[in-house]
mmCIF file of C-alpha atoms in Angstrom:
data_model
loop_
_atom_site.group_PDB
_atom_site.id
_atom_site.type_symbol
_atom_site.label_atom_id
_atom_site.label_comp_id
_atom_site.label_asym_id
_atom_site.label_seq_id
_atom_site.Cartn_x
_atom_site.Cartn_y
_atom_site.Cartn_z
ATOM 1 C CA MET A 1 -22.917 5.892 -22.731
ATOM 2 C CA THR A 2 -22.384 7.147 -19.181
ATOM 3 C CA ALA A 3 -19.236 5.703 -17.659
ATOM 4 C CA PRO A 4 -19.504 4.365 -14.095
ATOM 5 C CA VAL A 5 -18.312 6.562 -11.245
ATOM 6 C CA PHE A 6 -15.632 4.923 -9.083
ATOM 7 C CA SER A 7 -14.621 6.075 -5.609
ATOM 8 C CA THR A 8 -11.545 4.517 -4.001
ATOM 9 C CA LEU A 9 -10.792 4.603 -0.292
ATOM 10 C CA GLY A 10 -7.710 3.238 1.448
ATOM 11 C CA CYS A 11 -4.524 1.695 0.147
ATOM 12 C CA ARG A 12 -2.589 1.710 -3.112
ATOM 13 C CA LEU A 13 -3.726 -1.865 -3.755
ATOM 14 C CA ASN A 14 -7.343 -0.709 -3.667
ATOM 15 C CA ALA A 15 -6.489 1.987 -6.195
ATOM 16 C CA TYR A 16 -4.858 -0.646 -8.394
ATOM 17 C CA GLU A 17 -7.932 -2.883 -8.160
ATOM 18 C CA THR A 18 -10.226 0.023 -9.018
ATOM 19 C CA GLU A 19 -8.353 0.332 -12.320
ATOM 20 C CA ALA A 20 -8.961 -3.373 -12.936
ATOM 21 C CA MET A 21 -12.660 -2.976 -12.092
ATOM 22 C CA LYS A 22 -12.970 -0.117 -14.560
ATOM 23 C CA GLU A 23 -11.795 -2.470 -17.296
ATOM 24 C CA LEU A 24 -14.142 -5.267 -16.176
ATOM 25 C CA ALA A 25 -17.103 -2.881 -15.987
ATOM 26 C CA ALA A 26 -16.322 -1.527 -19.474
ATOM 27 C CA GLN A 27 -16.071 -5.051 -20.892
ATOM 28 C CA ALA A 28 -19.460 -5.903 -19.368
ATOM 29 C CA GLY A 29 -21.021 -2.717 -20.751
ATOM 30 C CA ILE A 30 -21.950 -1.300 -17.334
ATOM 31 C CA GLU A 31 -23.345 2.228 -17.604
ATOM 32 C CA GLY A 32 -24.167 4.894 -15.049
ATOM 33 C CA ALA A 33 -23.337 2.870 -11.949
ATOM 34 C CA VAL A 34 -21.543 4.157 -8.861
ATOM 35 C CA VAL A 35 -18.893 1.879 -7.330
ATOM 36 C CA VAL A 36 -17.358 2.502 -3.893
ATOM 37 C CA ASN A 37 -14.186 0.498 -3.179
ATOM 38 C CA THR A 38 -13.956 0.591 0.615
ATOM 39 C CA CYS A 39 -11.216 0.205 3.242
ATOM 40 C CA ALA A 40 -11.553 -1.577 6.597
ATOM 41 C CA VAL A 41 -8.224 -0.819 8.239
ATOM 42 C CA THR A 42 -9.811 1.196 11.076
ATOM 43 C CA ALA A 43 -13.280 1.876 12.424
ATOM 44 C CA GLU A 44 -12.880 5.419 11.059
ATOM 45 C CA ALA A 45 -12.269 3.968 7.574
ATOM 46 C CA VAL A 46 -15.656 2.223 7.756
ATOM 47 C CA ARG A 47 -17.344 5.434 8.911
ATOM 48 C CA LYS A 48 -15.698 7.284 6.041
ATOM 49 C CA ALA A 49 -17.016 4.678 3.600
ATOM 50 C CA LYS A 50 -20.561 5.201 4.873
ATOM 51 C CA ARG A 51 -20.239 8.977 4.499
ATOM 52 C CA GLU A 52 -18.939 8.541 0.942
ATOM 53 C CA ILE A 53 -21.830 6.217 0.052
ATOM 54 C CA ARG A 54 -24.421 8.717 1.330
ATOM 55 C CA LYS A 55 -22.749 11.588 -0.507
ATOM 56 C CA LEU A 56 -22.592 9.687 -3.801
ATOM 57 C CA ARG A 57 -26.222 8.596 -3.461
ATOM 58 C CA ARG A 58 -27.289 12.241 -3.040
ATOM 59 C CA GLU A 59 -25.284 13.136 -6.141
ATOM 60 C CA ASN A 60 -26.570 10.134 -8.140
ATOM 61 C CA PRO A 61 -30.115 9.462 -6.880
ATOM 62 C CA GLU A 62 -31.097 7.034 -9.678
ATOM 63 C CA ALA A 63 -27.842 5.097 -10.092
ATOM 64 C CA VAL A 64 -27.115 1.495 -9.207
ATOM 65 C CA LEU A 65 -24.748 1.881 -6.230
ATOM 66 C CA ILE A 66 -22.292 -0.962 -5.678
ATOM 67 C CA VAL A 67 -20.156 -1.297 -2.541
ATOM 68 C CA THR A 68 -17.066 -3.492 -2.556
ATOM 69 C CA GLY A 69 -13.582 -3.637 -0.983
ATOM 70 C CA CYS A 70 -12.350 -4.729 2.441
ATOM 71 C CA ALA A 71 -15.121 -3.154 4.533
ATOM 72 C CA ALA A 72 -17.745 -4.781 2.292
ATOM 73 C CA GLN A 73 -15.943 -8.117 2.664
ATOM 74 C CA VAL A 74 -15.696 -7.901 6.466
ATOM 75 C CA GLU A 75 -19.092 -6.282 7.184
ATOM 76 C CA PRO A 76 -21.381 -7.062 4.218
ATOM 77 C CA GLU A 77 -24.540 -6.894 6.335
ATOM 78 C CA THR A 78 -23.659 -3.366 7.518
ATOM 79 C CA PHE A 79 -23.649 -2.042 3.963
ATOM 80 C CA ALA A 80 -26.548 -4.181 2.744
ATOM 81 C CA ALA A 81 -28.675 -2.542 5.462
ATOM 82 C CA MET A 82 -27.968 0.942 4.070
ATOM 83 C CA PRO A 83 -30.921 2.124 1.938
ATOM 84 C CA GLU A 84 -28.483 3.894 -0.419
ATOM 85 C CA VAL A 85 -26.816 0.609 -1.452
ATOM 86 C CA THR A 86 -27.977 -1.542 -4.365
ATOM 87 C CA ARG A 87 -25.374 -4.329 -4.277
ATOM 88 C CA VAL A 88 -22.548 -5.471 -1.978
ATOM 89 C CA ILE A 89 -19.811 -7.530 -3.635
ATOM 90 C CA GLY A 90 -16.742 -9.113 -2.060
ATOM 91 C CA ASN A 91 -13.048 -8.665 -2.769
ATOM 92 C CA THR A 92 -12.864 -11.887 -4.791
ATOM 93 C CA GLU A 93 -16.100 -11.257 -6.672
ATOM 94 C CA LYS A 94 -15.104 -7.729 -7.713
ATOM 95 C CA MET A 95 -12.285 -9.183 -9.840
ATOM 96 C CA GLN A 96 -14.454 -11.691 -11.707
ATOM 97 C CA PRO A 97 -15.899 -10.861 -15.151
ATOM 98 C CA GLU A 98 -19.034 -12.919 -14.402
ATOM 99 C CA THR A 99 -19.841 -10.629 -11.449
ATOM 100 C CA TRP A 100 -19.956 -7.612 -13.724
ATOM 101 C CA ALA A 101 -21.936 -9.517 -16.364
ATOM 102 C CA ALA A 102 -24.528 -10.289 -13.663
ATOM 103 C CA LEU A 103 -24.579 -6.646 -12.581
ATOM 104 C CA LYS A 104 -25.321 -5.705 -16.187
ATOM 105 C CA ALA A 105 -28.504 -7.786 -15.944
ATOM 106 C CA PRO A 106 -29.827 -6.836 -12.497
ATOM 107 C CA ASP A 107 -33.229 -8.433 -13.105
ATOM 108 C CA LEU A 108 -31.497 -11.804 -12.898
ATOM 109 C CA ILE A 109 -30.383 -11.064 -9.333
ATOM 110 C CA GLY A 110 -33.066 -11.288 -6.696
ATOM 111 C CA GLU A 111 -33.222 -9.109 -3.597
ATOM 112 C CA THR A 112 -31.954 -12.084 -1.592
ATOM 113 C CA GLU A 113 -28.762 -11.874 -3.637
ATOM 114 C CA LYS A 114 -28.133 -8.229 -2.831
ATOM 115 C CA VAL A 115 -24.960 -9.463 -1.106
ATOM 116 C CA MET A 116 -22.412 -11.295 -3.286
ATOM 117 C CA VAL A 117 -19.671 -12.021 -0.748
ATOM 118 C CA ASP A 118 -18.100 -15.471 -0.395
ATOM 119 C CA ASP A 119 -15.680 -16.825 2.217
ATOM 120 C CA ILE A 120 -12.392 -15.174 1.231
ATOM 121 C CA MET A 121 -10.418 -17.638 3.379
ATOM 122 C CA SER A 122 -11.288 -20.336 0.844
ATOM 123 C CA VAL A 123 -9.550 -18.438 -1.997
ATOM 124 C CA THR A 124 -6.218 -20.065 -2.861
ATOM 125 C CA GLU A 125 -5.144 -18.210 -6.006
ATOM 126 C CA THR A 126 -4.758 -14.598 -7.048
ATOM 127 C CA ALA A 127 -7.342 -13.404 -9.533
ATOM 128 C CA GLY A 128 -6.163 -13.030 -13.100
ATOM 129 C CA HIS A 129 -6.825 -9.306 -13.212
ATOM 130 C CA LEU A 130 -3.350 -7.990 -13.950
ATOM 131 C CA ILE A 131 -3.701 -4.674 -15.697
ATOM 132 C CA ASP A 132 -1.109 -3.224 -18.037
ATOM 133 C CA GLY A 133 -0.501 0.153 -16.535
ATOM 134 C CA PHE A 134 -1.736 2.168 -13.602
ATOM 135 C CA GLY A 135 -0.362 5.660 -13.481
ATOM 136 C CA ARG A 136 1.023 7.611 -16.395
ATOM 137 C CA HIS A 137 4.762 7.028 -16.149
ATOM 138 C CA ARG A 138 5.046 4.714 -13.134
ATOM 139 C CA ALA A 139 3.208 1.385 -13.239
ATOM 140 C CA TYR A 140 2.029 -0.580 -10.215
ATOM 141 C CA VAL A 141 2.082 -4.378 -10.463
ATOM 142 C CA GLN A 142 0.243 -6.467 -7.897
ATOM 143 C CA VAL A 143 2.306 -9.599 -7.251
ATOM 144 C CA GLN A 144 0.688 -10.769 -4.005
ATOM 145 C CA ASN A 145 -2.585 -10.528 -2.096
ATOM 146 C CA GLY A 146 -3.772 -11.502 1.379
ATOM 147 C CA CYS A 147 -1.862 -12.143 4.605
ATOM 148 C CA ASP A 148 -1.118 -15.228 6.707
ATOM 149 C CA HIS A 149 -0.197 -13.222 9.809
ATOM 150 C CA ARG A 150 -2.643 -12.156 12.484
ATOM 151 C CA CYS A 151 -1.418 -8.910 14.020
ATOM 152 C CA THR A 152 -3.713 -8.104 16.926
ATOM 153 C CA PHE A 153 -4.722 -4.669 15.600
ATOM 154 C CA CYS A 154 -5.423 -5.724 12.014
ATOM 155 C CA ILE A 155 -8.676 -6.782 10.343
ATOM 156 C CA ILE A 156 -7.192 -6.895 6.839
ATOM 157 C CA PRO A 157 -6.581 -10.687 6.602
ATOM 158 C CA TYR A 158 -10.353 -11.113 6.986
ATOM 159 C CA GLY A 159 -10.902 -8.703 4.124
ATOM 160 C CA ARG A 160 -8.121 -9.999 1.879
ATOM 161 C CA GLY A 161 -7.844 -13.678 2.822
ATOM 162 C CA ASN A 162 -4.679 -15.732 3.150
ATOM 163 C CA SER A 163 -1.511 -14.928 1.218
ATOM 164 C CA ARG A 164 -1.524 -15.755 -2.516
ATOM 165 C CA SER A 165 1.286 -15.038 -4.964
ATOM 166 C CA VAL A 166 1.313 -14.286 -8.685
ATOM 167 C CA PRO A 167 3.809 -16.668 -10.382
ATOM 168 C CA ALA A 168 7.106 -15.053 -11.372
ATOM 169 C CA GLY A 169 6.658 -15.816 -15.070
ATOM 170 C CA VAL A 170 3.318 -13.993 -15.140
ATOM 171 C CA VAL A 171 4.854 -10.978 -13.369
ATOM 172 C CA VAL A 172 7.843 -10.849 -15.748
ATOM 173 C CA ASP A 173 5.598 -11.052 -18.824
ATOM 174 C CA GLN A 174 3.465 -8.189 -17.538
ATOM 175 C CA ILE A 175 6.465 -6.002 -16.784
ATOM 176 C CA LYS A 176 7.826 -6.665 -20.288
ATOM 177 C CA ARG A 177 4.508 -5.418 -21.711
ATOM 178 C CA LEU A 178 4.652 -2.336 -19.492
ATOM 179 C CA VAL A 179 8.195 -1.522 -20.639
ATOM 180 C CA ASP A 180 7.100 -1.994 -24.262
ATOM 181 C CA LYS A 181 4.349 0.561 -23.597
ATOM 182 C CA GLY A 182 6.925 3.095 -22.417
ATOM 183 C CA PHE A 183 6.776 2.809 -18.627
ATOM 184 C CA LEU A 184 10.143 3.611 -17.082
ATOM 185 C CA GLU A 185 9.378 2.575 -13.513
ATOM 186 C CA VAL A 186 7.501 -0.386 -12.059
ATOM 187 C CA VAL A 187 6.426 -0.702 -8.426
ATOM 188 C CA LEU A 188 5.782 -4.169 -6.962
ATOM 189 C CA THR A 189 2.783 -4.106 -4.605
ATOM 190 C CA GLY A 190 0.957 -6.503 -2.317
ATOM 191 C CA VAL A 191 -0.709 -6.772 1.077
ATOM 192 C CA ASP A 192 2.258 -8.633 2.610
ATOM 193 C CA LEU A 193 4.882 -8.338 -0.104
ATOM 194 C CA THR A 194 7.704 -10.197 1.651
ATOM 195 C CA SER A 195 5.514 -13.309 1.894
ATOM 196 C CA TRP A 196 5.570 -13.557 -1.926
ATOM 197 C CA GLY A 197 6.384 -17.062 -3.136
ATOM 198 C CA ALA A 198 5.580 -19.044 0.027
ATOM 199 C CA ASP A 199 2.613 -20.690 -1.732
ATOM 200 C CA LEU A 200 4.425 -21.292 -5.061
ATOM 201 C CA PRO A 201 6.364 -24.426 -6.108
ATOM 202 C CA GLY A 202 9.882 -24.333 -4.645
ATOM 203 C CA THR A 203 8.842 -21.511 -2.257
ATOM 204 C CA PRO A 204 10.863 -18.721 -3.919
ATOM 205 C CA ARG A 205 11.383 -15.464 -2.007
ATOM 206 C CA LEU A 206 10.774 -11.826 -2.926
ATOM 207 C CA GLY A 207 14.499 -11.336 -3.608
ATOM 208 C CA ASP A 208 14.351 -14.156 -6.184
ATOM 209 C CA LEU A 209 11.510 -12.340 -7.962
ATOM 210 C CA VAL A 210 13.372 -9.022 -7.909
ATOM 211 C CA MET A 211 16.564 -10.567 -9.334
ATOM 212 C CA ARG A 212 14.563 -12.402 -11.995
ATOM 213 C CA ILE A 213 12.757 -9.264 -13.114
ATOM 214 C CA LEU A 214 16.012 -7.292 -13.381
ATOM 215 C CA ARG A 215 17.702 -10.111 -15.277
ATOM 216 C CA LEU A 216 14.874 -10.873 -17.728
ATOM 217 C CA VAL A 217 13.687 -7.291 -18.331
ATOM 218 C CA PRO A 218 16.973 -5.476 -19.066
ATOM 219 C CA ASP A 219 15.167 -2.472 -20.568
ATOM 220 C CA LEU A 220 13.315 -1.691 -17.322
ATOM 221 C CA ALA A 221 14.905 1.517 -16.059
ATOM 222 C CA ARG A 222 13.666 1.481 -12.460
ATOM 223 C CA LEU A 223 12.178 -1.176 -10.189
ATOM 224 C CA ARG A 224 10.684 -0.103 -6.892
ATOM 225 C CA ILE A 225 9.378 -2.162 -3.964
ATOM 226 C CA SER A 226 6.454 -0.952 -1.882
ATOM 227 C CA SER A 227 5.973 -1.755 1.816
ATOM 228 C CA ILE A 228 7.928 -4.721 3.207
ATOM 229 C CA ASP A 229 8.259 -6.558 6.497
ATOM 230 C CA SER A 230 11.967 -6.104 7.181
ATOM 231 C CA ILE A 231 12.280 -9.255 9.322
ATOM 232 C CA GLU A 232 11.337 -11.299 6.238
ATOM 233 C CA ALA A 233 13.902 -9.721 3.895
ATOM 234 C CA ASP A 234 15.822 -12.601 2.269
ATOM 235 C CA GLU A 235 19.442 -12.897 1.108
ATOM 236 C CA ASN A 236 18.681 -12.208 -2.545
ATOM 237 C CA LEU A 237 16.726 -9.092 -1.658
ATOM 238 C CA MET A 238 19.715 -7.806 0.293
ATOM 239 C CA LEU A 239 21.979 -8.785 -2.612
ATOM 240 C CA ALA A 240 19.769 -6.810 -4.997
ATOM 241 C CA ILE A 241 19.912 -3.781 -2.681
ATOM 242 C CA ALA A 242 23.723 -4.030 -2.708
ATOM 243 C CA THR A 243 24.340 -4.733 -6.399
ATOM 244 C CA GLU A 244 21.404 -3.600 -8.544
ATOM 245 C CA PRO A 245 21.351 0.150 -9.287
ATOM 246 C CA ARG A 246 18.019 -0.277 -11.090
ATOM 247 C CA LEU A 247 16.414 -1.300 -7.772
ATOM 248 C CA MET A 248 15.475 2.040 -6.241
ATOM 249 C CA PRO A 249 17.111 3.031 -2.912
ATOM 250 C CA HIS A 250 13.831 3.531 -1.063
ATOM 251 C CA LEU A 251 12.047 1.010 1.170
ATOM 252 C CA HIS A 252 8.863 1.501 3.157
ATOM 253 C CA LEU A 253 8.994 -0.617 6.316
ATOM 254 C CA SER A 254 6.085 -2.046 8.271
ATOM 255 C CA LEU A 255 7.574 -1.314 11.717
ATOM 256 C CA GLN A 256 4.420 -0.304 13.646
ATOM 257 C CA HIS A 257 6.193 0.382 16.971
ATOM 258 C CA GLY A 258 9.527 0.825 18.698
ATOM 259 C CA ASP A 259 8.897 -0.947 22.013
ATOM 260 C CA ASP A 260 9.489 -4.689 22.383
ATOM 261 C CA LEU A 261 6.562 -5.387 24.708
ATOM 262 C CA ILE A 262 4.115 -3.522 22.460
ATOM 263 C CA LEU A 263 5.517 -5.345 19.412
ATOM 264 C CA LYS A 264 4.815 -8.656 21.181
ATOM 265 C CA ARG A 265 1.288 -7.527 22.081
ATOM 266 C CA MET A 266 0.810 -6.579 18.423
ATOM 267 C CA LYS A 267 2.013 -10.103 17.483
ATOM 268 C CA ARG A 268 4.663 -8.604 15.226
ATOM 269 C CA ARG A 269 7.523 -10.893 14.214
ATOM 270 C CA HIS A 270 10.390 -8.514 14.944
ATOM 271 C CA LEU A 271 11.820 -6.647 17.912
ATOM 272 C CA ARG A 272 13.188 -3.123 18.083
ATOM 273 C CA ASP A 273 16.820 -4.197 17.579
ATOM 274 C CA ASP A 274 15.843 -6.248 14.504
ATOM 275 C CA ALA A 275 14.501 -3.100 12.823
ATOM 276 C CA ILE A 276 17.623 -1.088 13.701
ATOM 277 C CA ARG A 277 19.925 -3.879 12.482
ATOM 278 C CA PHE A 278 18.073 -4.145 9.179
ATOM 279 C CA CYS A 279 18.327 -0.396 8.514
ATOM 280 C CA GLU A 280 22.024 -0.357 9.404
ATOM 281 C CA GLU A 281 22.760 -3.339 7.137
ATOM 282 C CA ALA A 282 20.733 -1.973 4.208
ATOM 283 C CA ARG A 283 22.465 1.401 4.570
ATOM 284 C CA ARG A 284 25.870 -0.316 4.664
ATOM 285 C CA LEU A 285 25.024 -2.141 1.427
ATOM 286 C CA ARG A 286 23.468 0.939 -0.215
ATOM 287 C CA PRO A 287 24.595 4.193 1.444
ATOM 288 C CA ASP A 288 22.026 6.330 -0.398
ATOM 289 C CA ILE A 289 19.012 4.240 0.682
ATOM 290 C CA VAL A 290 16.158 5.970 2.537
ATOM 291 C CA PHE A 291 13.396 4.451 4.621
ATOM 292 C CA GLY A 292 9.759 5.186 5.150
ATOM 293 C CA ALA A 293 7.842 3.475 7.949
ATOM 294 C CA ASP A 294 4.376 2.902 9.379
ATOM 295 C CA ILE A 295 4.164 3.591 13.124
ATOM 296 C CA ILE A 296 1.068 3.369 15.326
ATOM 297 C CA ALA A 297 0.652 5.840 18.200
ATOM 298 C CA GLY A 298 -1.399 4.962 21.261
ATOM 299 C CA PHE A 299 -1.667 1.178 20.867
ATOM 300 C CA PRO A 300 -3.498 -0.369 23.853
ATOM 301 C CA THR A 301 -1.384 -0.526 27.062
ATOM 302 C CA GLU A 302 1.194 1.916 25.591
ATOM 303 C CA THR A 303 2.840 3.934 28.359
ATOM 304 C CA GLU A 304 4.735 7.179 27.869
ATOM 305 C CA ALA A 305 8.044 5.270 28.155
ATOM 306 C CA MET A 306 6.908 2.767 25.510
ATOM 307 C CA PHE A 307 5.878 5.603 23.233
ATOM 308 C CA ASP A 308 9.302 7.216 23.700
ATOM 309 C CA ASN A 309 10.835 4.055 22.215
ATOM 310 C CA SER A 310 8.810 4.651 19.049
ATOM 311 C CA LEU A 311 9.864 8.285 19.012
ATOM 312 C CA LYS A 312 13.533 7.302 19.353
ATOM 313 C CA LEU A 313 13.165 4.730 16.571
ATOM 314 C CA VAL A 314 12.880 7.545 14.009
ATOM 315 C CA GLN A 315 16.464 8.544 14.817
ATOM 316 C CA ASP A 316 17.797 5.054 15.596
ATOM 317 C CA CYS A 317 16.632 3.632 12.236
ATOM 318 C CA GLY A 318 17.333 6.852 10.331
ATOM 319 C CA LEU A 319 13.775 7.068 8.977
ATOM 320 C CA THR A 320 12.922 9.723 6.393
ATOM 321 C CA PHE A 321 9.243 9.295 5.473
ATOM 322 C CA LEU A 322 6.883 8.583 8.373
ATOM 323 C CA HIS A 323 3.290 7.367 8.083
ATOM 324 C CA VAL A 324 1.776 7.901 11.531
ATOM 325 C CA PHE A 325 -1.447 6.122 12.478
ATOM 326 C CA PRO A 326 -3.261 7.122 15.682
ATOM 327 C CA TYR A 327 -4.524 3.796 17.027
ATOM 328 C CA SER A 328 -8.183 3.268 16.177
ATOM 329 C CA ARG A 329 -10.073 0.513 17.971
ATOM 330 C CA ARG A 330 -11.346 -2.062 15.489
ATOM 331 C CA ASP A 331 -14.079 -4.476 16.602
ATOM 332 C CA GLY A 332 -13.215 -8.078 15.809
ATOM 333 C CA THR A 333 -9.509 -7.703 16.629
ATOM 334 C CA PRO A 334 -7.753 -8.891 19.818
ATOM 335 C CA ALA A 335 -6.378 -5.387 20.428
ATOM 336 C CA ALA A 336 -9.934 -4.072 20.798
ATOM 337 C CA ARG A 337 -10.227 -6.136 24.011
ATOM 338 C CA MET A 338 -6.988 -4.790 25.520
ATOM 339 C CA PRO A 339 -6.887 -1.797 27.934
ATOM 340 C CA GLN A 340 -7.224 1.264 25.716
ATOM 341 C CA VAL A 341 -5.176 4.470 25.782
ATOM 342 C CA LYS A 342 -7.339 7.568 26.176
ATOM 343 C CA GLY A 343 -8.142 9.487 22.976
ATOM 344 C CA PRO A 344 -6.416 12.781 23.886
ATOM 345 C CA ALA A 345 -3.171 10.936 24.715
ATOM 346 C CA ILE A 346 -3.313 9.068 21.395
ATOM 347 C CA LYS A 347 -3.838 12.329 19.521
ATOM 348 C CA GLU A 348 -0.995 14.082 21.368
ATOM 349 C CA ARG A 349 1.459 11.211 20.800
ATOM 350 C CA ALA A 350 0.566 10.998 17.118
ATOM 351 C CA ALA A 351 1.266 14.733 16.805
ATOM 352 C CA ARG A 352 4.707 14.286 18.412
ATOM 353 C CA LEU A 353 5.502 11.394 16.068
ATOM 354 C CA ARG A 354 4.441 13.457 13.056
ATOM 355 C CA ALA A 355 6.666 16.309 14.241
ATOM 356 C CA ALA A 356 9.603 13.882 14.475
ATOM 357 C CA GLY A 357 8.800 12.690 10.964
ATOM 358 C CA GLU A 358 8.679 16.248 9.642
ATOM 359 C CA ALA A 359 12.060 16.972 11.225
ATOM 360 C CA ALA A 360 13.541 13.801 9.691
ATOM 361 C CA LEU A 361 12.222 14.702 6.244
ATOM 362 C CA SER A 362 13.547 18.241 6.649
ATOM 363 C CA ARG A 363 17.031 16.863 7.387
ATOM 364 C CA HIS A 364 16.868 14.689 4.275
ATOM 365 C CA LEU A 365 15.765 17.584 2.073
ATOM 366 C CA ALA A 366 18.490 19.870 3.420
ATOM 367 C CA ALA A 367 21.134 17.208 2.739
ATOM 368 C CA GLN A 368 20.203 17.106 -0.968
ATOM 369 C CA GLN A 369 21.178 20.752 -1.608
ATOM 370 C CA GLY A 370 23.736 20.878 -4.423
ATOM 371 C CA ARG A 371 23.465 17.161 -5.174
ATOM 372 C CA SER A 372 22.747 15.734 -8.606
ATOM 373 C CA HIS A 373 19.746 13.383 -8.924
ATOM 374 C CA ARG A 374 18.198 11.252 -11.644
ATOM 375 C CA ILE A 375 14.542 12.240 -11.629
ATOM 376 C CA LEU A 376 11.563 10.548 -13.270
ATOM 377 C CA THR A 377 9.368 13.368 -14.600
ATOM 378 C CA GLU A 378 5.682 12.925 -13.782
ATOM 379 C CA GLY A 379 4.654 16.261 -15.236
ATOM 380 C CA SER A 380 6.359 19.128 -17.014
ATOM 381 C CA ARG A 381 7.321 20.669 -13.635
ATOM 382 C CA LEU A 382 7.205 17.689 -11.256
ATOM 383 C CA GLY A 383 9.159 14.465 -10.716
ATOM 384 C CA ARG A 384 10.616 12.064 -8.154
ATOM 385 C CA THR A 385 14.172 11.116 -7.342
ATOM 386 C CA GLU A 386 15.332 7.518 -7.037
ATOM 387 C CA GLN A 387 14.717 7.943 -3.284
ATOM 388 C CA PHE A 388 11.079 8.870 -4.079
ATOM 389 C CA THR A 389 11.482 12.483 -2.975
ATOM 390 C CA GLU A 390 9.308 14.941 -4.889
ATOM 391 C CA VAL A 391 11.082 17.531 -7.036
ATOM 392 C CA ALA A 392 9.646 20.740 -8.475
ATOM 393 C CA PHE A 393 11.413 21.996 -11.615
ATOM 394 C CA ALA A 394 12.017 25.664 -12.349
ATOM 395 C CA ALA A 395 11.600 25.058 -16.099
ATOM 396 C CA ASP A 396 9.496 22.674 -18.184
ATOM 397 C CA GLN A 397 10.850 19.148 -18.622
ATOM 398 C CA PRO A 398 9.803 16.433 -21.085
ATOM 399 C CA GLU A 399 7.187 14.253 -19.367
ATOM 400 C CA GLY A 400 7.821 10.570 -18.801
ATOM 401 C CA THR A 401 11.592 10.740 -19.033
ATOM 402 C CA ILE A 402 14.479 10.429 -16.602
ATOM 403 C CA VAL A 403 16.455 13.652 -16.356
ATOM 404 C CA THR A 404 19.562 14.503 -14.352
ATOM 405 C CA ALA A 405 19.300 17.734 -12.386
ATOM 406 C CA THR A 406 21.028 19.532 -9.527
ATOM 407 C CA ILE A 407 19.014 20.330 -6.414
ATOM 408 C CA THR A 408 18.955 24.084 -5.787
ATOM 409 C CA GLY A 409 16.773 24.225 -2.671
ATOM 410 C CA ARG A 410 13.491 23.130 -1.180
ATOM 411 C CA GLU A 411 9.884 24.247 -1.133
ATOM 412 C CA GLY A 412 7.843 22.735 1.693
ATOM 413 C CA GLU A 413 8.236 18.945 1.429
ATOM 414 C CA ARG A 414 9.621 19.125 -2.140
ATOM 415 C CA LEU A 415 13.066 19.628 -3.534
ATOM 416 C CA CYS A 416 13.658 22.312 -6.178
ATOM 417 C CA ALA A 417 15.745 21.827 -9.299
#
């Protein structure tokens, strides 16, 4: 039996869903297929998906080639028109066992059904595709999908649909199974994580879920939250940051910009001072907390002065890990119709932002010299601190354990211990 080849592009959630698809394909007995799980976040992401499809077709000339993911959901006709592609399936369909059963019997699907993509806006529940483990020692648990917001630069709601939450009881039961399997750290993931619970009875908040997990799964060593919208952080989330040492002191913030007018044109729900206030309050509650952030360089209408406000935000918020995105025009979004910044200026501003991020990370690494950290080992010579900083060990360590070690120096973007 030849196992299917899977290629994943884009976000951590896509990687998580690829693991779920592997299980569904195995259950259906799919052999020898090629599956490309695409991303639609920028026009470049779609171009990259097309290049990957052509490459995989050259490498697998006889295989059934299936395209799915956000780009397939948003532009199914684009991929159906590619001669390399056998089937296009949507983000909802890719998580359904019956889809893979149908793919096992391709003769039952006519050419007119080459595209299996339904209206994702009509989906009101998360698919029951929770998988017990993704990663070797750190598990990722999808608790939410979709987004109800309509940021002017973002196509993702049209690829993921509206926000849907996994009920707390289902999440807790899964995390208990993961802990029983030996996972020491669980990461909660979603498209718009801080919207978790808005569609559930009683409209609980993300902080309620976090507190419930920590209370009902006492053997879970470390709970980590992926990207959040800081303006939607609730009281219980802040309480957990202040009082729960098992909640890791690392938050990745969806900030996107540091200028108020650009934030309004993006249709973000926060202003510059809101982001600064959140970071100051979180740091007051948990002095060792560190922040990552997404920031876009060269958004339409951005002037040099507006860009400088983003640059200053790195220092004003005390950011450590920066994800810089040069703005990429995406057809179908309101921002694509706004006056565009010229490409060279976008590239130059992104480079300056990355340099500021490198300097911020360098300051963080230097400050760890001589400090003791609890490190989750991901390999015999590699691990991550509670703040998610990579550590290289000088001597072999037992894998999949939490060890305490003193930082002796740094090597590139890693600490040494």
